[in-house]
Amino acid sequence: MARNAEKAMTTLARWRAAKEIESGEKDRRPYLASECSDLSKCEKYRLEIIREISKKVAQIQNAGLGEFRIRDLNDEINKLLREKRHWENQISALGGPHYRRYGPKMFDAEGREVPGNRGYKYFGAAKDLPGVRELFEQEPPPPPRKTRAELMKDIDAEYYGYRDDDDGILIPLEERVEYDAIRASVQEWKDKMATDGKFVLDDGENEEDDIYPLSIPAREAAEERKERQKENNPMELLAPKFTAHVPVPSQKDVEEALLRKRKQELLEKYGGDLDE
């Protein structure tokens, strides 16, 4: 292996030494950005810092570097970010562009924005380190509670069940069930009355002759109308039936009887005074 003295005497080493002598003292980046008052040099130092940040961000993507090396790289990246921010402020103070105002957002290798708008940031494999993963797995906030006015917007007549019969399905079903229940109740009442012997329901078989008989066509029409009404309205089956066993006077007969009684009272009253 060649000694250091021999390496220093190579053509490349001599050429680089000559170039450094020609360019003067090697340009090193100042520790404080406020020490540089040249705008072009500030721009150059800012670009150097950006290249260093890009290089370290590419290195930190490797999860096999180990926890300690990943933490050191992440610290170095954050340190370079702070230094870049100082140089950008110095550029703005010297009359240059405002990079912090118009600069793009920072993204990681997967295209996602780097967590943390301000303060310490995590890059690459540093986000999967113990204690850091929990920071990015926060539970979502609970949904906001609705106000009373928002809840009342969904309450209408349908909420209270007032529109349940509008579909046309429930009413026919209820009528059918009601009709069957009425028929069952009527049949049960008939059977009970016939069993006890207290009352025999008149079904029309023992019906007496009508006091004011109608003509045969009129009677048949009346009976047919009566049966049709019973079929259409099952509630009539529960209504009590009345059979008249004596002639029922009409309104005209009642008026004539009252008139005769009034005449008799007048004759008795004034006829007695004439006799005296």
CSV table of C-alpha atoms in Angstrom, one decimal:
chain,number,residue,atom,x,y,z
A,1,MET,CA,0.0,0.0,0.0
A,2,ALA,CA,1.2,3.5,-0.8
A,3,ARG,CA,2.2,5.8,2.0
A,4,ASN,CA,0.6,9.1,2.6
A,5,ALA,CA,3.6,10.9,1.2
A,6,GLU,CA,3.3,9.0,-2.0
A,7,LYS,CA,-0.4,9.8,-2.3
A,8,ALA,CA,0.3,13.5,-1.8
A,9,MET,CA,2.7,13.4,-4.8
A,10,THR,CA,0.2,12.0,-7.3
A,11,THR,CA,-0.9,14.1,-10.2
A,12,LEU,CA,-4.5,14.5,-9.0
A,13,ALA,CA,-3.4,15.6,-5.5
A,14,ARG,CA,-1.0,18.2,-7.0
A,15,TRP,CA,-3.6,19.5,-9.3
A,16,ARG,CA,-6.2,19.9,-6.5
A,17,ALA,CA,-3.7,21.7,-4.4
A,18,ALA,CA,-2.9,24.1,-7.2
A,19,LYS,CA,-6.6,24.9,-7.8
A,20,GLU,CA,-7.0,25.7,-4.1
A,21,ILE,CA,-4.1,28.0,-4.2
A,22,GLU,CA,-5.5,29.7,-7.3
A,23,SER,CA,-9.0,30.2,-5.8
A,24,GLY,CA,-7.5,31.4,-2.5
A,25,GLU,CA,-8.7,30.2,0.8
A,26,LYS,CA,-11.4,27.4,0.7
A,27,ASP,CA,-14.9,28.9,1.1
A,28,ARG,CA,-16.5,27.5,4.2
A,29,ARG,CA,-20.1,28.1,5.3
A,30,PRO,CA,-20.2,30.5,8.3
A,31,TYR,CA,-21.7,29.2,11.5
A,32,LEU,CA,-24.1,32.1,11.8
A,33,ALA,CA,-26.1,33.2,8.8
A,34,SER,CA,-26.0,36.8,10.0
A,35,GLU,CA,-22.3,36.9,9.4
A,36,CYS,CA,-22.7,36.7,5.6
A,37,SER,CA,-23.8,39.9,3.9
A,38,ASP,CA,-23.4,38.7,0.3
A,39,LEU,CA,-26.8,37.6,-1.2
A,40,SER,CA,-25.2,35.3,-3.8
A,41,LYS,CA,-23.2,33.4,-1.2
A,42,CYS,CA,-26.3,33.1,1.0
A,43,GLU,CA,-28.1,31.5,-2.0
A,44,LYS,CA,-25.2,29.1,-2.5
A,45,TYR,CA,-25.1,28.1,1.2
A,46,ARG,CA,-28.9,27.5,1.1
A,47,LEU,CA,-28.5,25.1,-1.9
A,48,GLU,CA,-25.7,23.3,-0.1
A,49,ILE,CA,-27.9,22.7,2.9
A,50,ILE,CA,-30.8,21.5,0.7
A,51,ARG,CA,-28.4,18.9,-0.9
A,52,GLU,CA,-27.3,17.7,2.5
A,53,ILE,CA,-30.9,17.4,3.6
A,54,SER,CA,-31.8,15.4,0.5
A,55,LYS,CA,-28.9,13.0,1.0
A,56,LYS,CA,-29.8,12.3,4.7
A,57,VAL,CA,-33.5,11.9,3.9
A,58,ALA,CA,-32.5,9.2,1.4
A,59,GLN,CA,-30.3,7.5,4.0
A,60,ILE,CA,-33.0,7.5,6.7
A,61,GLN,CA,-35.4,5.5,4.6
A,62,ASN,CA,-33.3,2.4,5.3
A,63,ALA,CA,-34.9,0.7,8.4
A,64,GLY,CA,-31.9,-1.6,8.8
A,65,LEU,CA,-29.6,1.2,10.0
A,66,GLY,CA,-30.6,0.6,13.6
A,67,GLU,CA,-32.5,2.7,16.1
A,68,PHE,CA,-29.6,4.8,17.2
A,69,ARG,CA,-28.4,5.7,13.7
A,70,ILE,CA,-31.9,6.5,12.6
A,71,ARG,CA,-32.4,8.8,15.5
A,72,ASP,CA,-29.1,10.6,14.8
A,73,LEU,CA,-30.0,11.0,11.2
A,74,ASN,CA,-33.4,12.5,12.1
A,75,ASP,CA,-31.7,14.9,14.5
A,76,GLU,CA,-29.2,16.0,11.8
A,77,ILE,CA,-32.0,16.6,9.3
A,78,ASN,CA,-33.9,18.7,11.8
A,79,LYS,CA,-30.8,20.7,12.6
A,80,LEU,CA,-30.2,21.3,8.9
A,81,LEU,CA,-33.8,22.4,8.5
A,82,ARG,CA,-33.3,25.0,11.2
A,83,GLU,CA,-30.1,26.2,9.6
A,84,LYS,CA,-31.9,26.5,6.2
A,85,ARG,CA,-34.6,28.6,7.8
A,86,HIS,CA,-31.9,30.9,9.2
A,87,TRP,CA,-30.3,31.4,5.8
A,88,GLU,CA,-33.7,32.0,4.2
A,89,ASN,CA,-34.4,34.7,6.8
A,90,GLN,CA,-31.0,36.2,6.0
A,91,ILE,CA,-31.8,36.2,2.2
A,92,SER,CA,-35.1,37.9,2.9
A,93,ALA,CA,-33.3,40.6,5.0
A,94,LEU,CA,-30.8,41.2,2.2
A,95,GLY,CA,-33.6,41.9,-0.3
A,96,GLY,CA,-33.8,38.4,-1.8
A,97,PRO,CA,-36.9,36.2,-2.4
A,98,HIS,CA,-39.1,35.1,0.6
A,99,TYR,CA,-38.6,31.3,0.4
A,100,ARG,CA,-40.5,30.6,3.6
A,101,ARG,CA,-43.6,32.4,2.3
A,102,TYR,CA,-43.8,30.7,-1.1
A,103,GLY,CA,-41.8,27.5,-0.5
A,104,PRO,CA,-43.5,24.2,-1.2
A,105,LYS,CA,-44.5,21.8,1.6
A,106,MET,CA,-42.1,19.0,2.6
A,107,PHE,CA,-43.0,15.4,1.5
A,108,ASP,CA,-41.4,12.1,2.4
A,109,ALA,CA,-40.4,9.3,0.0
A,110,GLU,CA,-44.0,7.9,-0.1
A,111,GLY,CA,-45.4,11.2,-1.2
A,112,ARG,CA,-47.1,12.1,2.1
A,113,GLU,CA,-46.6,15.4,3.8
A,114,VAL,CA,-44.1,15.3,6.7
A,115,PRO,CA,-46.0,15.3,10.0
A,116,GLY,CA,-45.6,18.4,12.0
A,117,ASN,CA,-46.0,21.8,10.5
A,118,ARG,CA,-43.8,23.4,13.1
A,119,GLY,CA,-41.2,22.0,15.5
A,120,TYR,CA,-39.5,18.6,15.3
A,121,LYS,CA,-40.2,16.4,12.3
A,122,TYR,CA,-39.9,12.7,11.6
A,123,PHE,CA,-38.7,11.3,8.3
A,124,GLY,CA,-38.6,7.8,6.8
A,125,ALA,CA,-38.0,5.0,9.3
A,126,ALA,CA,-38.0,7.4,12.2
A,127,LYS,CA,-41.8,7.4,12.1
A,128,ASP,CA,-41.8,3.6,13.0
A,129,LEU,CA,-39.5,3.9,16.0
A,130,PRO,CA,-40.8,2.9,19.5
A,131,GLY,CA,-42.6,5.8,21.1
A,132,VAL,CA,-43.0,7.7,17.8
A,133,ARG,CA,-45.5,5.3,16.2
A,134,GLU,CA,-48.0,6.1,18.9
A,135,LEU,CA,-47.9,9.8,18.0
A,136,PHE,CA,-49.3,9.1,14.6
A,137,GLU,CA,-51.9,6.6,15.7
A,138,GLN,CA,-54.1,9.1,17.6
A,139,GLU,CA,-57.8,8.2,17.9
A,140,PRO,CA,-60.1,10.2,15.7
A,141,PRO,CA,-62.0,12.9,17.6
A,142,PRO,CA,-65.6,12.0,18.5
A,143,PRO,CA,-68.3,13.3,16.1
A,144,PRO,CA,-69.8,16.6,17.1
A,145,ARG,CA,-73.0,16.5,19.0
A,146,LYS,CA,-76.1,17.7,17.1
A,147,THR,CA,-78.0,20.6,18.5
A,148,ARG,CA,-81.6,20.5,19.5
A,149,ALA,CA,-82.6,22.5,16.3
A,150,GLU,CA,-80.8,19.9,14.1
A,151,LEU,CA,-82.5,17.0,15.8
A,152,MET,CA,-85.9,18.7,15.4
A,153,LYS,CA,-85.4,18.9,11.6
A,154,ASP,CA,-86.0,15.1,11.2
A,155,ILE,CA,-89.1,15.0,13.4
A,156,ASP,CA,-92.4,15.2,11.4
A,157,ALA,CA,-95.8,13.6,11.4
A,158,GLU,CA,-94.3,10.3,10.2
A,159,TYR,CA,-92.1,10.2,13.2
A,160,TYR,CA,-95.2,10.0,15.5
A,161,GLY,CA,-96.9,7.4,13.3
A,162,TYR,CA,-99.6,9.6,11.8
A,163,ARG,CA,-98.8,8.4,8.2
A,164,ASP,CA,-98.8,4.7,8.8
A,165,ASP,CA,-102.2,4.4,7.1
A,166,ASP,CA,-101.3,6.3,4.0
A,167,ASP,CA,-99.9,3.2,2.3
A,168,GLY,CA,-103.3,1.7,1.9
A,169,ILE,CA,-102.3,-1.7,3.3
A,170,LEU,CA,-103.1,-1.4,7.0
A,171,ILE,CA,-106.7,-0.3,6.8
A,172,PRO,CA,-108.0,-3.2,4.7
A,173,LEU,CA,-106.2,-5.7,7.1
A,174,GLU,CA,-107.8,-4.0,10.1
A,175,GLU,CA,-111.3,-4.1,8.6
A,176,ARG,CA,-111.0,-7.8,7.8
A,177,VAL,CA,-109.8,-8.6,11.3
A,178,GLU,CA,-112.5,-6.5,12.8
A,179,TYR,CA,-115.2,-8.1,10.7
A,180,ASP,CA,-114.0,-11.6,11.7
A,181,ALA,CA,-113.9,-10.6,15.4
A,182,ILE,CA,-117.5,-9.2,15.3
A,183,ARG,CA,-118.8,-12.4,13.6
A,184,ALA,CA,-117.1,-14.5,16.2
A,185,SER,CA,-118.5,-12.4,19.1
A,186,VAL,CA,-122.0,-12.5,17.6
A,187,GLN,CA,-121.9,-16.3,17.2
A,188,GLU,CA,-120.6,-16.8,20.7
A,189,TRP,CA,-123.4,-14.6,22.1
A,190,LYS,CA,-126.0,-16.6,20.1
A,191,ASP,CA,-124.7,-19.9,21.4
A,192,LYS,CA,-124.7,-18.6,25.0
A,193,MET,CA,-128.2,-17.3,24.9
A,194,ALA,CA,-129.5,-20.5,23.3
A,195,THR,CA,-127.7,-22.6,25.8
A,196,ASP,CA,-129.0,-20.7,28.9
A,197,GLY,CA,-132.6,-20.6,27.5
A,198,LYS,CA,-133.1,-17.1,28.7
A,199,PHE,CA,-133.6,-15.6,25.3
A,200,VAL,CA,-134.2,-16.9,21.8
A,201,LEU,CA,-132.8,-14.6,19.2
A,202,ASP,CA,-135.4,-13.8,16.6
A,203,ASP,CA,-133.9,-14.7,13.2
A,204,GLY,CA,-137.1,-13.7,11.3
A,205,GLU,CA,-138.6,-17.2,11.3
A,206,ASN,CA,-141.2,-16.4,13.9
A,207,GLU,CA,-141.8,-12.9,12.8
A,208,GLU,CA,-145.5,-11.9,13.1
A,209,ASP,CA,-147.5,-10.3,10.4
A,210,ASP,CA,-146.8,-6.7,9.8
A,211,ILE,CA,-149.5,-4.2,10.9
A,212,TYR,CA,-149.0,-2.2,7.8
A,213,PRO,CA,-148.3,-4.8,5.2
A,214,LEU,CA,-146.6,-3.8,2.0
A,215,SER,CA,-147.1,-5.1,-1.4
A,216,ILE,CA,-145.2,-8.2,-2.3
A,217,PRO,CA,-142.6,-6.5,-4.6
A,218,ALA,CA,-142.1,-3.7,-2.1
A,219,ARG,CA,-141.7,-6.2,0.7
A,220,GLU,CA,-139.1,-8.2,-1.3
A,221,ALA,CA,-137.2,-5.0,-2.1
A,222,ALA,CA,-137.2,-3.9,1.5
A,223,GLU,CA,-135.9,-7.4,2.7
A,224,GLU,CA,-133.2,-7.4,0.0
A,225,ARG,CA,-132.1,-3.9,1.0
A,226,LYS,CA,-132.1,-4.9,4.7
A,227,GLU,CA,-129.9,-8.0,4.0
A,228,ARG,CA,-127.5,-6.0,1.9
A,229,GLN,CA,-127.1,-3.4,4.7
A,230,LYS,CA,-126.3,-6.2,7.1
A,231,GLU,CA,-123.7,-7.6,4.9
A,232,ASN,CA,-122.0,-4.2,4.4
A,233,ASN,CA,-122.2,-3.2,8.0
A,234,PRO,CA,-121.5,-6.1,10.4
A,235,MET,CA,-122.1,-3.8,13.4
A,236,GLU,CA,-125.8,-4.2,12.8
A,237,LEU,CA,-125.6,-7.8,14.0
A,238,LEU,CA,-125.0,-6.6,17.5
A,239,ALA,CA,-127.9,-4.1,17.5
A,240,PRO,CA,-131.0,-5.2,19.5
A,241,LYS,CA,-134.1,-6.2,17.6
A,242,PHE,CA,-137.6,-5.0,18.5
A,243,THR,CA,-140.8,-6.8,17.6
A,244,ALA,CA,-144.1,-4.8,18.0
A,245,HIS,CA,-146.9,-7.1,19.4
A,246,VAL,CA,-149.6,-4.4,19.4
A,247,PRO,CA,-150.7,-1.9,16.7
A,248,VAL,CA,-148.5,1.2,16.8
A,249,PRO,CA,-150.6,4.3,16.1
A,250,SER,CA,-149.3,6.7,13.6
A,251,GLN,CA,-148.8,10.4,14.0
A,252,LYS,CA,-152.2,11.2,12.5
A,253,ASP,CA,-154.0,8.9,14.9
A,254,VAL,CA,-152.3,10.5,17.9
A,255,GLU,CA,-153.4,14.0,16.7
A,256,GLU,CA,-157.0,12.9,16.3
A,257,ALA,CA,-157.1,11.3,19.8
A,258,LEU,CA,-155.7,14.5,21.4
A,259,LEU,CA,-158.3,16.5,19.5
A,260,ARG,CA,-161.2,14.3,20.7
A,261,LYS,CA,-159.9,14.5,24.3
A,262,ARG,CA,-159.7,18.3,24.1
A,263,LYS,CA,-163.3,18.5,22.8
A,264,GLN,CA,-164.5,16.3,25.6
A,265,GLU,CA,-162.9,18.5,28.2
A,266,LEU,CA,-164.5,21.6,26.8
A,267,LEU,CA,-167.9,20.0,26.7
A,268,GLU,CA,-167.7,18.8,30.3
A,269,LYS,CA,-166.5,22.3,31.4
A,270,TYR,CA,-169.0,24.5,29.6
A,271,GLY,CA,-171.8,22.0,29.4
A,272,GLY,CA,-171.9,21.8,33.2
A,273,ASP,CA,-172.2,25.6,33.5
A,274,LEU,CA,-175.2,25.7,31.1
A,275,ASP,CA,-177.1,23.0,33.1
A,276,GLU,CA,-176.8,25.2,36.3
